Amino acid sequence: MPDPVLQVEDLSISFTTGETTFDVVRDLSVTLDGGRTLAVVGESGSGKTITGRAIMRLLPRGAGARGRIVVAGRDMLAADERELRRARGADVAMVFQDSMSALSPYLDIGAHIAQAVRLHDPSVSRRAARARGVEMLERVGIPEPADAVRRFPHEFSGGMRQRAVIAMALVNRPALLIADEPTTALDVTVQAQILALLRELQQEYGMAMLLISHDFGVVASAADDVLVLYAGREAEYGSLRDVFEAPAHPYTAGLRAATPRLDARLDTGGERTRLRAIPGAPTSLRDAGPGCAFAPRCGLAGQVGERCVVEVPLRSRRTSGTTGGAHRAACHLDRLPSSGEIAR
């Protein structure tokens, strides 16, 4: 069996402000094979985007990572700046959340893609690099690509800019693509087109994809496996089918219950039942107590005594997945009630 494209072992990410240092991601371990998509799901502040940036070694000032990150056989945390420049774009590329801010307003679209080509192969001429740009724009479905390469980002719609960013990320055919909320602020039709495009290119190139999202609808249409993060820790990990059909962590069950559904049951008055929101606010990572971070918002906390508020599950336990694969949940409960209340 070939080695996984991505191996993350005991990853912790910390921020230092003044004399205070606190972890925003703790003890995260995942693997991802070529041709598969792992969706990372959670509320804002759960650690999704910062994990993607840590894989790229693009952490902001004051942040640091410890543990091990291996992409296509390259140890990213041990790599020097020269190795990182070689890896970014060739081994691993990233589609950032805001396509407008990811593109320079001073460069046309062709220059963006040509720059990505020539940074990794200076022997390629500017003309040949721009020709590659035309090919990639055509590949991602931008009409009249020979004309489009001369346009500037502000001349593109949001969907076209997102396609251009995808073209720039994939022009060197990386082994791993990190897509950070790639459909944010796009209407549902364009969103479906972008997701279909990513799946098509993934199959064509055989690359692994780390999809960062808060939208379970996007995850359901694109992922093979799902990693649920809460307060910087793994809450649940498993196949898409296991996590959706048999969530094993109260937080995952809460997210699923808060997702709008077309087949939602009507009440006796003919109105659709209201969504069940998870009460409270996400736990402050600075003020997290010694127990499970989700305990203050969990309606099942206390069913195993005081363990929920005084003890964090040291390792995610393995549960029996419906697909026969690994299904982990960081919860003290052996199983969730089939119809129990999961939020206070």
Tab-separated table of C-alpha atoms in Angstrom:
chain	number	residue	atom	x	y	z
A	1	MET	CA	0.000	0.000	0.000
A	2	PRO	CA	1.337	3.502	-0.844
A	3	ASP	CA	2.014	5.886	2.014
A	4	PRO	CA	-0.760	8.397	2.830
A	5	VAL	CA	-0.465	11.758	1.096
A	6	LEU	CA	-1.034	13.520	4.439
A	7	GLN	CA	0.020	12.314	7.881
A	8	VAL	CA	-0.657	14.503	10.910
A	9	GLU	CA	0.498	13.162	14.269
A	10	ASP	CA	-0.141	14.788	17.665
A	11	LEU	CA	-0.420	18.261	16.153
A	12	SER	CA	-0.840	21.116	18.619
A	13	ILE	CA	-0.943	24.778	17.615
A	14	SER	CA	-0.375	27.545	20.141
A	15	PHE	CA	-0.647	31.339	20.180
A	16	THR	CA	1.430	33.647	22.323
A	17	THR	CA	0.083	37.066	23.313
A	18	GLY	CA	2.252	38.984	25.715
A	19	GLU	CA	3.276	36.535	28.408
A	20	THR	CA	0.348	34.156	27.777
A	21	THR	CA	0.555	31.048	25.611
A	22	PHE	CA	-2.496	28.893	24.930
A	23	ASP	CA	-3.321	26.063	22.544
A	24	VAL	CA	-5.906	26.526	19.792
A	25	VAL	CA	-5.462	22.982	18.434
A	26	ARG	CA	-4.512	20.062	20.649
A	27	ASP	CA	-3.283	16.517	19.931
A	28	LEU	CA	-4.740	16.190	16.435
A	29	SER	CA	-3.884	13.097	14.364
A	30	VAL	CA	-5.260	12.272	10.897
A	31	THR	CA	-4.177	10.503	7.708
A	32	LEU	CA	-5.431	11.092	4.166
A	33	ASP	CA	-4.850	8.943	1.088
A	34	GLY	CA	-4.696	10.067	-2.525
A	35	GLY	CA	-8.055	10.349	-4.244
A	36	ARG	CA	-9.986	10.789	-0.970
A	37	THR	CA	-11.567	13.839	0.625
A	38	LEU	CA	-11.492	14.545	4.353
A	39	ALA	CA	-13.924	17.240	5.491
A	40	VAL	CA	-13.011	19.208	8.621
A	41	VAL	CA	-16.186	20.527	10.248
A	42	GLY	CA	-16.911	22.762	13.214
A	43	GLU	CA	-18.064	26.169	14.375
A	44	SER	CA	-16.012	29.314	13.848
A	45	GLY	CA	-13.015	29.193	16.173
A	46	SER	CA	-12.896	25.393	16.367
A	47	GLY	CA	-9.461	25.233	14.714
A	48	LYS	CA	-10.359	24.316	11.113
A	49	THR	CA	-8.569	27.042	9.161
A	50	ILE	CA	-5.544	27.260	11.449
A	51	THR	CA	-5.021	23.504	10.968
A	52	GLY	CA	-4.982	23.975	7.195
A	53	ARG	CA	-2.525	26.834	7.515
A	54	ALA	CA	-0.296	24.764	9.801
A	55	ILE	CA	-0.087	22.062	7.120
A	56	MET	CA	1.071	24.753	4.680
A	57	ARG	CA	3.369	26.291	7.333
A	58	LEU	CA	1.553	29.600	6.904
A	59	LEU	CA	0.849	30.363	10.550
A	60	PRO	CA	0.540	34.011	11.615
A	61	ARG	CA	3.142	35.725	13.745
A	62	GLY	CA	2.967	34.607	17.363
A	63	ALA	CA	1.710	31.124	16.452
A	64	GLY	CA	3.693	27.895	16.601
A	65	ALA	CA	3.089	24.234	15.824
A	66	ARG	CA	4.489	21.092	17.387
A	67	GLY	CA	4.002	17.470	16.459
A	68	ARG	CA	4.496	16.023	12.981
A	69	ILE	CA	3.055	16.939	9.570
A	70	VAL	CA	4.149	14.921	6.538
A	71	VAL	CA	2.883	15.830	3.054
A	72	ALA	CA	3.891	13.606	0.126
A	73	GLY	CA	6.831	12.315	2.185
A	74	ARG	CA	8.044	15.802	3.224
A	75	ASP	CA	8.180	16.732	6.918
A	76	MET	CA	6.654	20.205	6.809
A	77	LEU	CA	7.521	21.228	10.375
A	78	ALA	CA	11.167	20.256	9.916
A	79	ALA	CA	11.526	21.845	6.450
A	80	ASP	CA	13.546	25.037	5.968
A	81	GLU	CA	12.269	27.987	3.928
A	82	ARG	CA	13.798	26.714	0.685
A	83	GLU	CA	12.079	23.348	1.067
A	84	LEU	CA	8.788	25.043	1.956
A	85	ARG	CA	8.879	27.165	-1.199
A	86	ARG	CA	9.419	23.980	-3.159
A	87	ALA	CA	6.547	22.199	-1.393
A	88	ARG	CA	3.919	24.931	-1.525
A	89	GLY	CA	2.153	24.736	-4.820
A	90	ALA	CA	3.852	21.513	-5.913
A	91	ASP	CA	3.203	19.097	-3.017
A	92	VAL	CA	0.375	21.001	-1.340
A	93	ALA	CA	-1.754	23.921	-2.495
A	94	MET	CA	-4.522	25.899	-0.845
A	95	VAL	CA	-7.740	27.477	-2.095
A	96	PHE	CA	-8.325	30.298	0.376
A	97	GLN	CA	-11.708	31.272	1.736
A	98	ASP	CA	-11.885	34.724	0.141
A	99	SER	CA	-10.906	34.500	-3.523
A	100	MET	CA	-10.765	38.280	-3.901
A	101	SER	CA	-8.161	38.735	-1.179
A	102	ALA	CA	-6.180	35.748	-2.524
A	103	LEU	CA	-5.601	37.565	-5.829
A	104	SER	CA	-3.544	40.707	-6.355
A	105	PRO	CA	-5.527	43.578	-7.915
A	106	TYR	CA	-2.367	44.662	-9.767
A	107	LEU	CA	-1.881	41.425	-11.736
A	108	ASP	CA	-4.100	39.954	-14.418
A	109	ILE	CA	-5.321	36.384	-14.024
A	110	GLY	CA	-2.747	35.024	-16.469
A	111	ALA	CA	0.108	36.568	-14.490
A	112	HIS	CA	-1.111	34.886	-11.306
A	113	ILE	CA	-1.069	31.427	-12.892
A	114	ALA	CA	2.171	32.014	-14.823
A	115	GLN	CA	3.895	33.093	-11.602
A	116	ALA	CA	2.833	29.830	-9.918
A	117	VAL	CA	4.285	27.855	-12.852
A	118	ARG	CA	7.616	29.686	-13.078
A	119	LEU	CA	8.247	29.685	-9.329
A	120	HIS	CA	8.516	25.899	-9.500
A	121	ASP	CA	10.147	25.652	-12.937
A	122	PRO	CA	12.109	28.802	-13.895
A	123	SER	CA	13.075	27.158	-17.200
A	124	VAL	CA	9.512	27.684	-18.440
A	125	SER	CA	9.275	30.899	-20.484
A	126	ARG	CA	6.725	33.589	-19.649
A	127	ARG	CA	4.887	32.875	-22.893
A	128	ALA	CA	4.739	29.145	-22.178
A	129	ALA	CA	3.623	29.813	-18.605
A	130	ARG	CA	0.768	32.040	-19.802
A	131	ALA	CA	-0.193	29.330	-22.306
A	132	ARG	CA	-0.441	26.946	-19.350
A	133	GLY	CA	-2.702	29.522	-17.744
A	134	VAL	CA	-5.026	29.498	-20.745
A	135	GLU	CA	-5.172	25.692	-20.583
A	136	MET	CA	-5.998	25.698	-16.878
A	137	LEU	CA	-8.693	28.360	-17.199
A	138	GLU	CA	-10.294	26.296	-19.928
A	139	ARG	CA	-9.993	23.209	-17.721
A	140	VAL	CA	-11.854	24.877	-14.849
A	141	GLY	CA	-14.657	26.003	-17.138
A	142	ILE	CA	-13.962	29.709	-17.651
A	143	PRO	CA	-15.334	30.772	-21.052
A	144	GLU	CA	-13.008	32.345	-23.629
A	145	PRO	CA	-9.870	31.540	-21.593
A	146	ALA	CA	-7.509	33.241	-24.081
A	147	ASP	CA	-9.264	36.510	-23.329
A	148	ALA	CA	-9.827	35.754	-19.631
A	149	VAL	CA	-6.076	35.537	-18.872
A	150	ARG	CA	-5.797	39.255	-19.652
A	151	ARG	CA	-8.554	40.248	-17.257
A	152	PHE	CA	-8.038	41.478	-13.690
A	153	PRO	CA	-9.722	39.957	-10.617
A	154	HIS	CA	-12.280	42.768	-10.280
A	155	GLU	CA	-13.553	41.964	-13.788
A	156	PHE	CA	-14.564	38.439	-12.707
A	157	SER	CA	-17.684	37.408	-10.822
A	158	GLY	CA	-17.282	35.612	-7.492
A	159	GLY	CA	-17.724	32.205	-9.097
A	160	MET	CA	-15.226	32.988	-11.868
A	161	ARG	CA	-12.677	34.255	-9.328
A	162	GLN	CA	-13.060	31.035	-7.377
A	163	ARG	CA	-12.445	29.030	-10.555
A	164	ALA	CA	-9.343	31.140	-11.256
A	165	VAL	CA	-8.007	30.498	-7.745
A	166	ILE	CA	-8.590	26.756	-8.242
A	167	ALA	CA	-6.726	26.925	-11.567
A	168	MET	CA	-3.802	28.681	-9.870
A	169	ALA	CA	-3.739	26.100	-7.060
A	170	LEU	CA	-3.839	23.081	-9.394
A	171	VAL	CA	-1.606	24.222	-12.239
A	172	ASN	CA	1.330	22.235	-10.756
A	173	ARG	CA	-0.854	19.224	-9.906
A	174	PRO	CA	-0.201	19.066	-6.129
A	175	ALA	CA	-0.610	15.813	-4.224
A	176	LEU	CA	-2.787	17.565	-1.613
A	177	LEU	CA	-5.319	20.364	-2.044
A	178	ILE	CA	-6.589	22.265	1.004
A	179	ALA	CA	-9.910	23.919	0.170
A	180	ASP	CA	-10.880	26.396	2.884
A	181	GLU	CA	-14.610	27.160	2.603
A	182	PRO	CA	-14.354	27.158	-1.225
A	183	THR	CA	-18.047	27.976	-1.727
A	184	THR	CA	-18.491	30.767	0.825
A	185	ALA	CA	-20.616	33.711	-0.434
A	186	LEU	CA	-21.545	31.862	-3.641
A	187	ASP	CA	-25.155	31.149	-4.587
A	188	VAL	CA	-26.306	27.533	-4.449
A	189	THR	CA	-26.034	26.976	-8.215
A	190	VAL	CA	-22.443	28.212	-8.423
A	191	GLN	CA	-21.658	26.343	-5.187
A	192	ALA	CA	-22.774	23.066	-6.781
A	193	GLN	CA	-20.692	23.836	-9.881
A	194	ILE	CA	-17.545	24.511	-7.842
A	195	LEU	CA	-17.960	21.304	-5.806
A	196	ALA	CA	-18.535	19.273	-8.986
A	197	LEU	CA	-15.429	20.845	-10.520
A	198	LEU	CA	-13.295	19.977	-7.482
A	199	ARG	CA	-14.509	16.352	-7.535
A	200	GLU	CA	-13.809	16.066	-11.256
A	201	LEU	CA	-10.279	17.478	-10.971
A	202	GLN	CA	-9.562	15.338	-7.936
A	203	GLN	CA	-10.479	12.175	-9.848
A	204	GLU	CA	-8.447	13.297	-12.841
A	205	TYR	CA	-5.306	14.134	-10.845
A	206	GLY	CA	-5.703	11.504	-8.107
A	207	MET	CA	-4.990	14.085	-5.416
A	208	ALA	CA	-6.070	14.113	-1.787
A	209	MET	CA	-8.311	16.955	-0.635
A	210	LEU	CA	-8.794	18.493	2.801
A	211	LEU	CA	-12.134	20.312	2.685
A	212	ILE	CA	-12.692	22.864	5.455
A	213	SER	CA	-16.343	23.742	5.948
A	214	HIS	CA	-19.063	24.576	8.459
A	215	ASP	CA	-21.799	23.503	6.026
A	216	PHE	CA	-23.001	19.913	6.419
A	217	GLY	CA	-24.717	20.180	3.036
A	218	VAL	CA	-21.376	20.839	1.333
A	219	VAL	CA	-19.745	18.049	3.330
A	220	ALA	CA	-22.459	15.543	2.410
A	221	SER	CA	-21.939	16.171	-1.298
A	222	ALA	CA	-18.143	16.127	-1.338
A	223	ALA	CA	-16.517	14.148	1.507
A	224	ASP	CA	-15.433	10.547	1.999
A	225	ASP	CA	-14.520	10.995	5.671
A	226	VAL	CA	-15.398	13.626	8.269
A	227	LEU	CA	-13.376	15.111	11.147
A	228	VAL	CA	-15.442	17.152	13.606
A	229	LEU	CA	-13.483	19.678	15.687
A	230	TYR	CA	-14.640	21.417	18.835
A	231	ALA	CA	-12.472	23.870	20.787
A	232	GLY	CA	-9.382	22.686	18.943
A	233	ARG	CA	-9.826	18.984	19.695
A	234	GLU	CA	-11.116	16.050	17.723
A	235	ALA	CA	-14.723	15.430	18.716
A	236	GLU	CA	-15.465	12.743	16.153
A	237	TYR	CA	-13.901	11.082	13.142
A	238	GLY	CA	-15.333	8.532	10.734
A	239	SER	CA	-16.692	7.846	7.293
A	240	LEU	CA	-19.321	10.212	5.932
A	241	ARG	CA	-21.978	7.542	6.360
A	242	ASP	CA	-21.036	6.769	9.963
A	243	VAL	CA	-20.887	10.396	11.070
A	244	PHE	CA	-24.137	11.338	9.347
A	245	GLU	CA	-26.208	8.238	10.123
A	246	ALA	CA	-24.854	7.354	13.569
A	247	PRO	CA	-23.130	10.351	15.195
A	248	ALA	CA	-21.276	9.230	18.321
A	249	HIS	CA	-20.527	12.632	19.900
A	250	PRO	CA	-23.211	15.002	21.281
A	251	TYR	CA	-21.645	17.941	19.422
A	252	THR	CA	-21.897	16.173	16.060
A	253	ALA	CA	-25.489	15.238	16.817
A	254	GLY	CA	-26.165	18.889	17.654
A	255	LEU	CA	-24.683	20.098	14.380
A	256	ARG	CA	-26.746	17.565	12.449
A	257	ALA	CA	-29.936	18.641	14.250
A	258	ALA	CA	-29.190	22.293	13.419
A	259	THR	CA	-28.879	21.582	9.681
A	260	PRO	CA	-31.922	22.601	7.598
A	261	ARG	CA	-33.596	19.659	5.844
A	262	LEU	CA	-36.106	19.620	3.004
A	263	ASP	CA	-37.752	16.526	4.490
A	264	ALA	CA	-38.200	18.080	7.945
A	265	ARG	CA	-41.367	16.788	9.636
A	266	LEU	CA	-44.358	19.125	9.664
A	267	ASP	CA	-46.049	19.879	12.965
A	268	THR	CA	-49.818	19.589	13.509
A	269	GLY	CA	-50.375	23.127	12.269
A	270	GLY	CA	-48.774	22.416	8.935
A	271	GLU	CA	-45.618	24.361	9.744
A	272	ARG	CA	-42.160	22.864	9.622
A	273	THR	CA	-40.591	22.148	12.981
A	274	ARG	CA	-38.015	24.701	14.107
A	275	LEU	CA	-34.319	23.921	13.954
A	276	ARG	CA	-32.727	22.795	17.216
A	277	ALA	CA	-29.848	25.165	17.814
A	278	ILE	CA	-26.985	24.287	20.132
A	279	PRO	CA	-27.359	26.726	23.060
A	280	GLY	CA	-24.578	28.845	24.444
A	281	ALA	CA	-21.396	30.063	22.793
A	282	PRO	CA	-18.263	28.148	21.762
A	283	THR	CA	-15.853	27.602	24.630
A	284	SER	CA	-13.097	30.185	25.024
A	285	LEU	CA	-9.823	28.363	24.533
A	286	ARG	CA	-8.173	30.596	27.120
A	287	ASP	CA	-10.758	29.750	29.755
A	288	ALA	CA	-11.274	26.055	29.005
A	289	GLY	CA	-11.623	24.003	32.154
A	290	PRO	CA	-10.085	20.617	32.955
A	291	GLY	CA	-12.945	18.558	31.486
A	292	CYS	CA	-14.649	18.166	28.133
A	293	ALA	CA	-14.919	21.570	26.464
A	294	PHE	CA	-18.413	20.802	25.194
A	295	ALA	CA	-19.767	19.868	28.648
A	296	PRO	CA	-21.263	23.344	29.442
A	297	ARG	CA	-23.461	23.066	26.316
A	298	CYS	CA	-24.208	19.337	26.437
A	299	GLY	CA	-27.519	18.000	27.715
A	300	LEU	CA	-25.927	14.609	28.413
A	301	ALA	CA	-23.140	15.913	30.637
A	302	GLY	CA	-23.308	14.316	34.065
A	303	GLN	CA	-24.728	10.979	32.944
A	304	VAL	CA	-21.327	9.466	33.708
A	305	GLY	CA	-20.851	11.300	36.978
A	306	GLU	CA	-18.388	14.193	37.145
A	307	ARG	CA	-16.044	12.834	34.489
A	308	CYS	CA	-17.380	15.237	31.824
A	309	VAL	CA	-16.348	18.344	33.793
A	310	VAL	CA	-13.102	17.073	35.343
A	311	GLU	CA	-11.613	14.742	32.735
A	312	VAL	CA	-10.975	15.058	28.995
A	313	PRO	CA	-10.978	11.748	27.099
A	314	LEU	CA	-7.243	11.299	26.621
A	315	ARG	CA	-7.694	9.464	23.347
A	316	SER	CA	-10.680	9.169	21.084
A	317	ARG	CA	-12.256	5.780	21.574
A	318	ARG	CA	-12.958	3.451	18.659
A	319	THR	CA	-16.596	2.650	17.964
A	320	SER	CA	-18.093	0.109	15.583
A	321	GLY	CA	-18.671	1.914	12.307
A	322	THR	CA	-21.431	0.872	9.941
A	323	THR	CA	-18.891	0.711	7.102
A	324	GLY	CA	-16.430	-1.423	9.044
A	325	GLY	CA	-13.853	1.378	9.211
A	326	ALA	CA	-12.553	3.451	12.098
A	327	HIS	CA	-15.150	5.588	13.841
A	328	ARG	CA	-13.835	7.584	16.799
A	329	ALA	CA	-15.604	9.780	19.301
A	330	ALA	CA	-14.038	11.735	22.177
A	331	CYS	CA	-16.885	11.223	24.619
A	332	HIS	CA	-17.170	9.436	27.964
A	333	LEU	CA	-20.554	7.996	26.998
A	334	ASP	CA	-20.502	4.518	25.480
A	335	ARG	CA	-23.257	5.504	23.070
A	336	LEU	CA	-25.696	8.346	22.502
A	337	PRO	CA	-29.400	7.872	23.226
A	338	SER	CA	-31.220	7.355	19.925
A	339	SER	CA	-33.658	10.143	20.716
A	340	GLY	CA	-32.114	11.801	23.743
A	341	GLU	CA	-31.785	15.503	24.320
A	342	ILE	CA	-28.183	16.466	23.554
A	343	ALA	CA	-28.265	20.150	24.428
A	344	ARG	CA	-29.359	22.030	27.510
